JSON list of C-alpha atoms in Angstrom, two decimals:
[
{"chain": "A", "resi": 1, "resn": "MET", "atom": "CA", "xyz": [0.03, -0.15, 0.02]},
{"chain": "A", "resi": 2, "resn": "LYS", "atom": "CA", "xyz": [1.90, 3.30, -0.92]},
{"chain": "A", "resi": 3, "resn": "ILE", "atom": "CA", "xyz": [0.00, 6.71, 0.47]},
{"chain": "A", "resi": 4, "resn": "LEU", "atom": "CA", "xyz": [0.94, 10.36, -0.26]},
{"chain": "A", "resi": 5, "resn": "GLY", "atom": "CA", "xyz": [0.53, 12.57, 2.46]},
{"chain": "A", "resi": 6, "resn": "ILE", "atom": "CA", "xyz": [0.18, 16.29, 2.63]},
{"chain": "A", "resi": 7, "resn": "GLU", "atom": "CA", "xyz": [0.09, 18.91, 5.03]},
{"chain": "A", "resi": 8, "resn": "SER", "atom": "CA", "xyz": [-0.49, 22.44, 4.22]},
{"chain": "A", "resi": 9, "resn": "SER", "atom": "CA", "xyz": [-2.79, 23.50, 7.30]},
{"chain": "A", "resi": 10, "resn": "GLY", "atom": "CA", "xyz": [-0.09, 26.04, 8.98]},
{"chain": "A", "resi": 11, "resn": "MET", "atom": "CA", "xyz": [2.24, 27.81, 8.07]},
{"chain": "A", "resi": 12, "resn": "VAL", "atom": "CA", "xyz": [4.07, 24.38, 7.72]},
{"chain": "A", "resi": 13, "resn": "ALA", "atom": "CA", "xyz": [4.00, 22.76, 3.84]},
{"chain": "A", "resi": 14, "resn": "SER", "atom": "CA", "xyz": [5.27, 19.22, 4.78]},
{"chain": "A", "resi": 15, "resn": "VAL", "atom": "CA", "xyz": [5.14, 16.27, 2.15]},
{"chain": "A", "resi": 16, "resn": "ALA", "atom": "CA", "xyz": [5.04, 12.45, 2.32]},
{"chain": "A", "resi": 17, "resn": "ILE", "atom": "CA", "xyz": [4.81, 8.98, 0.56]},
{"chain": "A", "resi": 18, "resn": "ILE", "atom": "CA", "xyz": [4.94, 5.82, 2.77]},
{"chain": "A", "resi": 19, "resn": "GLN", "atom": "CA", "xyz": [4.09, 2.24, 1.89]},
{"chain": "A", "resi": 20, "resn": "ASP", "atom": "CA", "xyz": [3.50, -0.09, 3.68]},
{"chain": "A", "resi": 21, "resn": "ASP", "atom": "CA", "xyz": [3.95, 1.72, 6.88]},
{"chain": "A", "resi": 22, "resn": "VAL", "atom": "CA", "xyz": [7.40, 2.93, 6.03]},
{"chain": "A", "resi": 23, "resn": "ILE", "atom": "CA", "xyz": [8.10, 6.24, 4.84]},
{"chain": "A", "resi": 24, "resn": "ILE", "atom": "CA", "xyz": [9.81, 5.94, 1.68]},
{"chain": "A", "resi": 25, "resn": "SER", "atom": "CA", "xyz": [10.32, 10.13, 0.89]},
{"chain": "A", "resi": 26, "resn": "GLU", "atom": "CA", "xyz": [9.36, 12.92, 3.33]},
{"chain": "A", "resi": 27, "resn": "TYR", "atom": "CA", "xyz": [10.06, 17.40, 1.73]},
{"chain": "A", "resi": 28, "resn": "THR", "atom": "CA", "xyz": [8.83, 19.52, 5.12]},
{"chain": "A", "resi": 29, "resn": "MET", "atom": "CA", "xyz": [9.24, 23.42, 4.54]},
{"chain": "A", "resi": 30, "resn": "ASN", "atom": "CA", "xyz": [8.94, 25.96, 7.43]},
{"chain": "A", "resi": 31, "resn": "HIS", "atom": "CA", "xyz": [10.16, 28.47, 5.65]},
{"chain": "A", "resi": 32, "resn": "LYS", "atom": "CA", "xyz": [8.69, 32.17, 4.29]},
{"chain": "A", "resi": 33, "resn": "LYS", "atom": "CA", "xyz": [7.60, 30.86, 0.90]},
{"chain": "A", "resi": 34, "resn": "THR", "atom": "CA", "xyz": [3.47, 30.27, -0.14]},
{"chain": "A", "resi": 35, "resn": "HIS", "atom": "CA", "xyz": [1.76, 27.15, -0.20]},
{"chain": "A", "resi": 36, "resn": "SER", "atom": "CA", "xyz": [1.16, 27.80, -3.87]},
{"chain": "A", "resi": 37, "resn": "GLU", "atom": "CA", "xyz": [4.45, 28.62, -4.24]},
{"chain": "A", "resi": 38, "resn": "THR", "atom": "CA", "xyz": [6.09, 25.25, -2.12]},
{"chain": "A", "resi": 39, "resn": "LEU", "atom": "CA", "xyz": [3.42, 21.90, -2.57]},
{"chain": "A", "resi": 40, "resn": "LEU", "atom": "CA", "xyz": [3.04, 21.25, -5.85]},
{"chain": "A", "resi": 41, "resn": "PRO", "atom": "CA", "xyz": [7.69, 21.62, -6.39]},
{"chain": "A", "resi": 42, "resn": "MET", "atom": "CA", "xyz": [7.75, 19.62, -3.50]},
{"chain": "A", "resi": 43, "resn": "ILE", "atom": "CA", "xyz": [5.59, 15.94, -4.26]},
{"chain": "A", "resi": 44, "resn": "ASP", "atom": "CA", "xyz": [7.22, 16.08, -7.08]},
{"chain": "A", "resi": 45, "resn": "GLU", "atom": "CA", "xyz": [10.23, 16.39, -5.61]},
{"chain": "A", "resi": 46, "resn": "ILE", "atom": "CA", "xyz": [10.00, 13.21, -3.87]},
{"chain": "A", "resi": 47, "resn": "VAL", "atom": "CA", "xyz": [8.01, 11.28, -6.38]},
{"chain": "A", "resi": 48, "resn": "LYS", "atom": "CA", "xyz": [11.05, 11.56, -8.66]},
{"chain": "A", "resi": 49, "resn": "THR", "atom": "CA", "xyz": [13.69, 10.90, -6.20]},
{"chain": "A", "resi": 50, "resn": "SER", "atom": "CA", "xyz": [11.79, 7.53, -5.18]},
{"chain": "A", "resi": 51, "resn": "GLU", "atom": "CA", "xyz": [10.53, 6.89, -8.22]},
{"chain": "A", "resi": 52, "resn": "THR", "atom": "CA", "xyz": [7.00, 6.74, -7.46]},
{"chain": "A", "resi": 53, "resn": "ARG", "atom": "CA", "xyz": [4.94, 6.52, -9.62]},
{"chain": "A", "resi": 54, "resn": "LEU", "atom": "CA", "xyz": [1.93, 8.83, -9.12]},
{"chain": "A", "resi": 55, "resn": "GLU", "atom": "CA", "xyz": [-0.61, 5.73, -10.85]},
{"chain": "A", "resi": 56, "resn": "ASP", "atom": "CA", "xyz": [0.80, 3.47, -7.97]},
{"chain": "A", "resi": 57, "resn": "LEU", "atom": "CA", "xyz": [-0.34, 5.18, -5.11]},
{"chain": "A", "resi": 58, "resn": "ASP", "atom": "CA", "xyz": [-3.47, 3.76, -3.42]},
{"chain": "A", "resi": 59, "resn": "ALA", "atom": "CA", "xyz": [-5.03, 7.54, -2.07]},
{"chain": "A", "resi": 60, "resn": "ILE", "atom": "CA", "xyz": [-4.05, 10.70, -0.82]},
{"chain": "A", "resi": 61, "resn": "ALA", "atom": "CA", "xyz": [-4.16, 11.45, 2.81]},
{"chain": "A", "resi": 62, "resn": "ILE", "atom": "CA", "xyz": [-4.62, 15.65, 3.46]},
{"chain": "A", "resi": 63, "resn": "ALA", "atom": "CA", "xyz": [-4.95, 16.93, 6.71]},
{"chain": "A", "resi": 64, "resn": "ALA", "atom": "CA", "xyz": [-8.71, 18.34, 6.23]},
{"chain": "A", "resi": 65, "resn": "GLY", "atom": "CA", "xyz": [-8.60, 21.30, 8.87]},
{"chain": "A", "resi": 66, "resn": "PRO", "atom": "CA", "xyz": [-8.96, 23.00, 11.63]},
{"chain": "A", "resi": 67, "resn": "GLY", "atom": "CA", "xyz": [-5.98, 25.22, 10.37]},
{"chain": "A", "resi": 68, "resn": "SER", "atom": "CA", "xyz": [-4.89, 28.56, 7.63]},
{"chain": "A", "resi": 69, "resn": "PHE", "atom": "CA", "xyz": [-7.94, 28.62, 5.35]},
{"chain": "A", "resi": 70, "resn": "THR", "atom": "CA", "xyz": [-5.66, 30.03, 2.87]},
{"chain": "A", "resi": 71, "resn": "GLY", "atom": "CA", "xyz": [-3.57, 26.86, 3.61]},
{"chain": "A", "resi": 72, "resn": "LEU", "atom": "CA", "xyz": [-6.46, 24.15, 4.21]},
{"chain": "A", "resi": 73, "resn": "ARG", "atom": "CA", "xyz": [-8.31, 25.66, 0.80]},
{"chain": "A", "resi": 74, "resn": "ILE", "atom": "CA", "xyz": [-4.68, 25.50, -1.31]},
{"chain": "A", "resi": 75, "resn": "GLY", "atom": "CA", "xyz": [-4.02, 21.66, 0.00]},
{"chain": "A", "resi": 76, "resn": "ALA", "atom": "CA", "xyz": [-7.47, 21.18, -0.80]},
{"chain": "A", "resi": 77, "resn": "ALA", "atom": "CA", "xyz": [-7.41, 21.84, -4.45]},
{"chain": "A", "resi": 78, "resn": "THR", "atom": "CA", "xyz": [-3.72, 19.41, -4.83]},
{"chain": "A", "resi": 79, "resn": "ALA", "atom": "CA", "xyz": [-5.38, 17.38, -3.24]},
{"chain": "A", "resi": 80, "resn": "LYS", "atom": "CA", "xyz": [-8.28, 16.97, -5.13]},
{"chain": "A", "resi": 81, "resn": "GLY", "atom": "CA", "xyz": [-6.74, 17.63, -8.76]},
{"chain": "A", "resi": 82, "resn": "LEU", "atom": "CA", "xyz": [-4.00, 15.35, -8.18]},
{"chain": "A", "resi": 83, "resn": "ALA", "atom": "CA", "xyz": [-6.46, 12.58, -6.92]},
{"chain": "A", "resi": 84, "resn": "LEU", "atom": "CA", "xyz": [-9.24, 13.68, -9.49]},
{"chain": "A", "resi": 85, "resn": "ALA", "atom": "CA", "xyz": [-6.43, 13.32, -12.94]},
{"chain": "A", "resi": 86, "resn": "LEU", "atom": "CA", "xyz": [-5.49, 9.79, -11.23]},
{"chain": "A", "resi": 87, "resn": "GLU", "atom": "CA", "xyz": [-9.32, 8.67, -10.14]},
{"chain": "A", "resi": 88, "resn": "LYS", "atom": "CA", "xyz": [-7.56, 7.79, -6.63]},
{"chain": "A", "resi": 89, "resn": "PRO", "atom": "CA", "xyz": [-9.51, 8.03, -2.72]},
{"chain": "A", "resi": 90, "resn": "ILE", "atom": "CA", "xyz": [-8.92, 10.80, -0.52]},
{"chain": "A", "resi": 91, "resn": "ILE", "atom": "CA", "xyz": [-8.38, 10.34, 3.03]},
{"chain": "A", "resi": 92, "resn": "PRO", "atom": "CA", "xyz": [-9.49, 13.52, 5.27]},
{"chain": "A", "resi": 93, "resn": "VAL", "atom": "CA", "xyz": [-7.38, 13.47, 8.07]},
{"chain": "A", "resi": 94, "resn": "LYS", "atom": "CA", "xyz": [-8.05, 15.78, 11.01]},
{"chain": "A", "resi": 95, "resn": "THR", "atom": "CA", "xyz": [-5.28, 17.66, 11.80]},
{"chain": "A", "resi": 96, "resn": "CYS", "atom": "CA", "xyz": [-5.10, 17.43, 15.14]},
{"chain": "A", "resi": 97, "resn": "GLU", "atom": "CA", "xyz": [-5.21, 14.28, 14.85]},
{"chain": "A", "resi": 98, "resn": "GLY", "atom": "CA", "xyz": [-2.46, 14.31, 12.59]},
{"chain": "A", "resi": 99, "resn": "MET", "atom": "CA", "xyz": [-0.01, 16.45, 14.81]},
{"chain": "A", "resi": 100, "resn": "ALA", "atom": "CA", "xyz": [-0.49, 14.12, 17.68]},
{"chain": "A", "resi": 101, "resn": "PHE", "atom": "CA", "xyz": [0.18, 11.36, 16.03]},
{"chain": "A", "resi": 102, "resn": "ASN", "atom": "CA", "xyz": [3.29, 12.46, 16.29]},
{"chain": "A", "resi": 103, "resn": "LEU", "atom": "CA", "xyz": [3.84, 12.07, 19.54]},
{"chain": "A", "resi": 104, "resn": "TRP", "atom": "CA", "xyz": [2.08, 7.97, 19.02]},
{"chain": "A", "resi": 105, "resn": "GLY", "atom": "CA", "xyz": [3.74, 6.49, 22.65]},
{"chain": "A", "resi": 106, "resn": "ALA", "atom": "CA", "xyz": [3.73, 9.01, 24.54]},
{"chain": "A", "resi": 107, "resn": "GLU", "atom": "CA", "xyz": [2.92, 8.62, 28.15]},
{"chain": "A", "resi": 108, "resn": "GLY", "atom": "CA", "xyz": [-0.13, 10.54, 29.27]},
{"chain": "A", "resi": 109, "resn": "LEU", "atom": "CA", "xyz": [-1.92, 13.27, 27.41]},
{"chain": "A", "resi": 110, "resn": "VAL", "atom": "CA", "xyz": [-1.05, 14.74, 23.47]},
{"chain": "A", "resi": 111, "resn": "CYS", "atom": "CA", "xyz": [-2.16, 18.12, 23.09]},
{"chain": "A", "resi": 112, "resn": "PRO", "atom": "CA", "xyz": [-1.77, 20.05, 19.70]},
{"chain": "A", "resi": 113, "resn": "ILE", "atom": "CA", "xyz": [-2.74, 23.84, 19.83]},
{"chain": "A", "resi": 114, "resn": "MET", "atom": "CA", "xyz": [-2.79, 25.88, 17.01]},
{"chain": "A", "resi": 115, "resn": "ASP", "atom": "CA", "xyz": [-2.85, 29.81, 16.84]},
{"chain": "A", "resi": 116, "resn": "ALA", "atom": "CA", "xyz": [-5.80, 31.08, 15.51]},
{"chain": "A", "resi": 117, "resn": "ARG", "atom": "CA", "xyz": [-5.83, 34.56, 17.16]},
{"chain": "A", "resi": 118, "resn": "ARG", "atom": "CA", "xyz": [-7.39, 36.93, 19.79]},
{"chain": "A", "resi": 119, "resn": "ASN", "atom": "CA", "xyz": [-6.90, 33.71, 22.75]},
{"chain": "A", "resi": 120, "resn": "GLN", "atom": "CA", "xyz": [-8.08, 30.99, 20.71]},
{"chain": "A", "resi": 121, "resn": "VAL", "atom": "CA", "xyz": [-5.88, 27.92, 19.85]},
{"chain": "A", "resi": 122, "resn": "TYR", "atom": "CA", "xyz": [-7.37, 24.71, 17.38]},
{"chain": "A", "resi": 123, "resn": "THR", "atom": "CA", "xyz": [-6.63, 21.84, 19.70]},
{"chain": "A", "resi": 124, "resn": "GLY", "atom": "CA", "xyz": [-8.02, 18.65, 20.95]},
{"chain": "A", "resi": 125, "resn": "ILE", "atom": "CA", "xyz": [-6.56, 16.01, 23.75]},
{"chain": "A", "resi": 126, "resn": "TYR", "atom": "CA", "xyz": [-5.08, 12.95, 22.92]},
{"chain": "A", "resi": 127, "resn": "ARG", "atom": "CA", "xyz": [-3.63, 9.65, 24.44]},
{"chain": "A", "resi": 128, "resn": "VAL", "atom": "CA", "xyz": [-1.66, 8.01, 21.59]},
{"chain": "A", "resi": 129, "resn": "GLN", "atom": "CA", "xyz": [-0.27, 4.48, 22.72]},
{"chain": "A", "resi": 130, "resn": "GLY", "atom": "CA", "xyz": [-1.40, 2.85, 19.83]},
{"chain": "A", "resi": 131, "resn": "ASN", "atom": "CA", "xyz": [-3.87, 4.55, 17.55]},
{"chain": "A", "resi": 132, "resn": "VAL", "atom": "CA", "xyz": [-5.28, 7.86, 18.45]},
{"chain": "A", "resi": 133, "resn": "GLU", "atom": "CA", "xyz": [-7.67, 8.33, 20.85]},
{"chain": "A", "resi": 134, "resn": "VAL", "atom": "CA", "xyz": [-10.02, 10.72, 21.50]},
{"chain": "A", "resi": 135, "resn": "ILE", "atom": "CA", "xyz": [-10.36, 12.01, 24.64]},
{"chain": "A", "resi": 136, "resn": "MET", "atom": "CA", "xyz": [-12.05, 15.94, 23.42]},
{"chain": "A", "resi": 137, "resn": "ASP", "atom": "CA", "xyz": [-12.34, 16.13, 19.93]},
{"chain": "A", "resi": 138, "resn": "GLN", "atom": "CA", "xyz": [-10.26, 19.33, 17.76]},
{"chain": "A", "resi": 139, "resn": "THR", "atom": "CA", "xyz": [-11.99, 22.71, 18.55]},
{"chain": "A", "resi": 140, "resn": "PRO", "atom": "CA", "xyz": [-11.36, 26.36, 18.66]},
{"chain": "A", "resi": 141, "resn": "MET", "atom": "CA", "xyz": [-11.06, 27.48, 22.98]},
{"chain": "A", "resi": 142, "resn": "ASP", "atom": "CA", "xyz": [-9.67, 30.12, 24.43]},
{"chain": "A", "resi": 143, "resn": "ILE", "atom": "CA", "xyz": [-6.23, 28.70, 25.62]},
{"chain": "A", "resi": 144, "resn": "HIS", "atom": "CA", "xyz": [-7.23, 29.88, 29.54]},
{"chain": "A", "resi": 145, "resn": "GLU", "atom": "CA", "xyz": [-10.45, 27.62, 28.76]},
{"chain": "A", "resi": 146, "resn": "LEU", "atom": "CA", "xyz": [-7.87, 24.81, 27.04]},
{"chain": "A", "resi": 147, "resn": "VAL", "atom": "CA", "xyz": [-5.64, 24.32, 30.26]},
{"chain": "A", "resi": 148, "resn": "GLU", "atom": "CA", "xyz": [-8.88, 24.68, 32.88]},
{"chain": "A", "resi": 149, "resn": "LYS", "atom": "CA", "xyz": [-10.50, 21.61, 30.87]},
{"chain": "A", "resi": 150, "resn": "LEU", "atom": "CA", "xyz": [-7.51, 20.27, 31.73]},
{"chain": "A", "resi": 151, "resn": "ASN", "atom": "CA", "xyz": [-6.81, 20.15, 34.99]},
{"chain": "A", "resi": 152, "resn": "SER", "atom": "CA", "xyz": [-10.53, 19.50, 35.74]},
{"chain": "A", "resi": 153, "resn": "MET", "atom": "CA", "xyz": [-10.25, 16.25, 33.88]},
{"chain": "A", "resi": 154, "resn": "THR", "atom": "CA", "xyz": [-6.67, 15.33, 35.68]},
{"chain": "A", "resi": 155, "resn": "SER", "atom": "CA", "xyz": [-7.54, 16.42, 38.95]},
{"chain": "A", "resi": 156, "resn": "ASP", "atom": "CA", "xyz": [-8.09, 12.98, 40.03]},
{"chain": "A", "resi": 157, "resn": "ASP", "atom": "CA", "xyz": [-5.64, 11.44, 38.99]},
{"chain": "A", "resi": 158, "resn": "PRO", "atom": "CA", "xyz": [-1.90, 11.86, 40.51]},
{"chain": "A", "resi": 159, "resn": "GLN", "atom": "CA", "xyz": [-0.29, 10.09, 37.54]},
{"chain": "A", "resi": 160, "resn": "ALA", "atom": "CA", "xyz": [-1.88, 12.45, 34.76]},
{"chain": "A", "resi": 161, "resn": "SER", "atom": "CA", "xyz": [0.67, 14.95, 32.08]},
{"chain": "A", "resi": 162, "resn": "VAL", "atom": "CA", "xyz": [0.31, 15.89, 28.72]},
{"chain": "A", "resi": 163, "resn": "THR", "atom": "CA", "xyz": [2.67, 16.55, 26.04]},
{"chain": "A", "resi": 164, "resn": "PHE", "atom": "CA", "xyz": [1.87, 20.30, 23.56]},
{"chain": "A", "resi": 165, "resn": "LEU", "atom": "CA", "xyz": [2.73, 20.58, 20.39]},
{"chain": "A", "resi": 166, "resn": "GLY", "atom": "CA", "xyz": [1.66, 22.93, 17.89]},
{"chain": "A", "resi": 167, "resn": "ASP", "atom": "CA", "xyz": [2.90, 27.36, 16.77]},
{"chain": "A", "resi": 168, "resn": "GLY", "atom": "CA", "xyz": [0.60, 27.53, 19.67]},
{"chain": "A", "resi": 169, "resn": "VAL", "atom": "CA", "xyz": [2.99, 26.95, 21.51]},
{"chain": "A", "resi": 170, "resn": "PRO", "atom": "CA", "xyz": [6.01, 29.43, 21.69]},
{"chain": "A", "resi": 171, "resn": "ILE", "atom": "CA", "xyz": [2.47, 32.04, 21.84]},
{"chain": "A", "resi": 172, "resn": "TYR", "atom": "CA", "xyz": [0.53, 30.48, 24.91]},
{"chain": "A", "resi": 173, "resn": "LYS", "atom": "CA", "xyz": [3.59, 29.26, 26.63]},
{"chain": "A", "resi": 174, "resn": "ASP", "atom": "CA", "xyz": [3.64, 31.66, 29.89]},
{"chain": "A", "resi": 175, "resn": "VAL", "atom": "CA", "xyz": [0.29, 31.07, 30.09]},
{"chain": "A", "resi": 176, "resn": "ILE", "atom": "CA", "xyz": [0.42, 26.65, 30.28]},
{"chain": "A", "resi": 177, "resn": "TRP", "atom": "CA", "xyz": [3.53, 27.26, 32.68]},
{"chain": "A", "resi": 178, "resn": "GLU", "atom": "CA", "xyz": [1.32, 29.57, 34.72]},
{"chain": "A", "resi": 179, "resn": "GLU", "atom": "CA", "xyz": [-1.87, 27.78, 34.87]},
{"chain": "A", "resi": 180, "resn": "ILE", "atom": "CA", "xyz": [-1.22, 23.89, 34.49]},
{"chain": "A", "resi": 181, "resn": "GLY", "atom": "CA", "xyz": [-1.75, 21.65, 37.58]},
{"chain": "A", "resi": 182, "resn": "ILE", "atom": "CA", "xyz": [-0.31, 19.03, 36.12]},
{"chain": "A", "resi": 183, "resn": "PRO", "atom": "CA", "xyz": [3.22, 18.55, 34.58]},
{"chain": "A", "resi": 184, "resn": "CYS", "atom": "CA", "xyz": [3.49, 19.46, 31.10]},
{"chain": "A", "resi": 185, "resn": "LYS", "atom": "CA", "xyz": [6.13, 19.24, 28.51]},
{"chain": "A", "resi": 186, "resn": "MET", "atom": "CA", "xyz": [6.69, 20.98, 25.81]},
{"chain": "A", "resi": 187, "resn": "ALA", "atom": "CA", "xyz": [7.74, 18.74, 22.57]},
{"chain": "A", "resi": 188, "resn": "PRO", "atom": "CA", "xyz": [11.36, 18.70, 20.68]},
{"chain": "A", "resi": 189, "resn": "GLY", "atom": "CA", "xyz": [11.70, 20.47, 17.40]},
{"chain": "A", "resi": 190, "resn": "SER", "atom": "CA", "xyz": [11.53, 17.34, 15.21]},
{"chain": "A", "resi": 191, "resn": "MET", "atom": "CA", "xyz": [8.09, 16.60, 16.20]},
{"chain": "A", "resi": 192, "resn": "ASN", "atom": "CA", "xyz": [6.82, 19.87, 17.63]},
{"chain": "A", "resi": 193, "resn": "ARG", "atom": "CA", "xyz": [5.30, 20.52, 14.35]},
{"chain": "A", "resi": 194, "resn": "GLN", "atom": "CA", "xyz": [2.75, 19.48, 11.64]},
{"chain": "A", "resi": 195, "resn": "ARG", "atom": "CA", "xyz": [4.05, 16.46, 8.91]},
{"chain": "A", "resi": 196, "resn": "GLY", "atom": "CA", "xyz": [2.81, 14.91, 5.97]},
{"chain": "A", "resi": 197, "resn": "ALA", "atom": "CA", "xyz": [4.27, 12.05, 7.31]},
{"chain": "A", "resi": 198, "resn": "SER", "atom": "CA", "xyz": [1.43, 11.58, 10.08]},
{"chain": "A", "resi": 199, "resn": "VAL", "atom": "CA", "xyz": [-0.83, 12.41, 7.96]},
{"chain": "A", "resi": 200, "resn": "ALA", "atom": "CA", "xyz": [0.04, 9.53, 5.60]},
{"chain": "A", "resi": 201, "resn": "ALA", "atom": "CA", "xyz": [1.00, 7.23, 7.94]},
{"chain": "A", "resi": 202, "resn": "LEU", "atom": "CA", "xyz": [-2.93, 8.06, 9.81]},
{"chain": "A", "resi": 203, "resn": "GLY", "atom": "CA", "xyz": [-4.20, 7.97, 6.82]},
{"chain": "A", "resi": 204, "resn": "GLU", "atom": "CA", "xyz": [-2.67, 4.53, 5.79]},
{"chain": "A", "resi": 205, "resn": "ILE", "atom": "CA", "xyz": [-4.54, 3.10, 8.93]},
{"chain": "A", "resi": 206, "resn": "LEU", "atom": "CA", "xyz": [-8.33, 5.82, 8.07]},
{"chain": "A", "resi": 207, "resn": "TYR", "atom": "CA", "xyz": [-7.11, 3.90, 4.63]},
{"chain": "A", "resi": 208, "resn": "LYS", "atom": "CA", "xyz": [-7.81, -0.05, 5.71]},
{"chain": "A", "resi": 209, "resn": "GLU", "atom": "CA", "xyz": [-10.92, 1.51, 7.91]},
{"chain": "A", "resi": 210, "resn": "LYS", "atom": "CA", "xyz": [-12.61, 2.48, 4.68]},
{"chain": "A", "resi": 211, "resn": "LYS", "atom": "CA", "xyz": [-12.44, 6.10, 6.28]},
{"chain": "A", "resi": 212, "resn": "TYR", "atom": "CA", "xyz": [-12.10, 7.35, 2.19]},
{"chain": "A", "resi": 213, "resn": "VAL", "atom": "CA", "xyz": [-14.08, 9.82, -0.24]},
{"chain": "A", "resi": 214, "resn": "LEU", "atom": "CA", "xyz": [-14.40, 10.91, -3.48]},
{"chain": "A", "resi": 215, "resn": "ALA", "atom": "CA", "xyz": [-12.59, 13.41, -4.68]},
{"chain": "A", "resi": 216, "resn": "ASP", "atom": "CA", "xyz": [-15.93, 15.12, -5.74]},
{"chain": "A", "resi": 217, "resn": "ASP", "atom": "CA", "xyz": [-16.79, 14.86, -1.57]},
{"chain": "A", "resi": 218, "resn": "PHE", "atom": "CA", "xyz": [-13.80, 15.62, -0.14]},
{"chain": "A", "resi": 219, "resn": "ALA", "atom": "CA", "xyz": [-13.90, 19.74, 2.14]},
{"chain": "A", "resi": 220, "resn": "PRO", "atom": "CA", "xyz": [-11.88, 21.04, 4.38]},
{"chain": "A", "resi": 221, "resn": "GLU", "atom": "CA", "xyz": [-13.52, 21.46, 7.82]},
{"chain": "A", "resi": 222, "resn": "TYR", "atom": "CA", "xyz": [-12.69, 25.03, 8.38]},
{"chain": "A", "resi": 223, "resn": "LEU", "atom": "CA", "xyz": [-14.51, 24.08, 12.70]},
{"chain": "A", "resi": 224, "resn": "ARG", "atom": "CA", "xyz": [-15.23, 27.84, 12.24]},
{"chain": "A", "resi": 225, "resn": "LYS", "atom": "CA", "xyz": [-15.93, 31.87, 9.65]},
{"chain": "A", "resi": 226, "resn": "SER", "atom": "CA", "xyz": [-12.63, 32.64, 8.04]},
{"chain": "A", "resi": 227, "resn": "GLN", "atom": "CA", "xyz": [-11.46, 36.14, 9.67]},
{"chain": "A", "resi": 228, "resn": "ALA", "atom": "CA", "xyz": [-13.20, 37.91, 6.47]},
{"chain": "A", "resi": 229, "resn": "GLU", "atom": "CA", "xyz": [-16.36, 36.63, 7.58]},
{"chain": "A", "resi": 230, "resn": "ARG", "atom": "CA", "xyz": [-16.42, 37.78, 11.11]},
{"chain": "A", "resi": 231, "resn": "VAL", "atom": "CA", "xyz": [-15.71, 41.34, 10.09]},
{"chain": "A", "resi": 232, "resn": "ARG", "atom": "CA", "xyz": [-18.93, 41.19, 7.69]},
{"chain": "A", "resi": 233, "resn": "SER", "atom": "CA", "xyz": [-21.13, 39.79, 9.91]},
{"chain": "A", "resi": 234, "resn": "GLU", "atom": "CA", "xyz": [-19.84, 42.00, 13.04]},
{"chain": "A", "resi": 235, "resn": "LYS", "atom": "CA", "xyz": [-21.14, 44.64, 10.39]},
{"chain": "A", "resi": 236, "resn": "ASN", "atom": "CA", "xyz": [-24.54, 43.39, 9.38]},
{"chain": "A", "resi": 237, "resn": "GLN", "atom": "CA", "xyz": [-24.89, 42.51, 13.70]}
]
């Protein structure tokens, strides 16, 4: 089985090919350029260097949201274009679950946080010691509310701990350190951002569970209105 993974939900652009649970190629970029400039050339590069024929892919896994509206749209357009041309299915991978999968085997809880501005984060709470166990499904949430939620749900567990990752960590780490009531860690640089390999690896599991869709049926999961839509709504009130 061969899966192409695409991650464009945040600042990171990352693509990977996984074959039978082994990464055969991965390309990650987190430096200035836009996804519209990087995604297709990156896919072309890993296909060429791994001597992969696109026709041999079984499916395309894509970080389906939440995240940057622009990034999700570019990723969706890329995945849908390839899937339609190749007549392959798309595997939607929830962004926060894909990020949590970076920390497969971690003790305690795993909590991705993506900056959504105005003290808001896109987040979820997981255990990842086998498959991804969803403790709290991904949602937009105030950072203070998230920390309070973690404290309340672990108040009776003296062994509880949590590991944070995502681009929200450097922005909100002071809040976390001040308010968290359980031992916590921040994931290291090799694991603390979105990865195409994690999307592809989780996508492989979902594909075996037949959790895929036709290209025409795929749409990103934004979770909330875009900034332009919120501004328009506020003006009309």
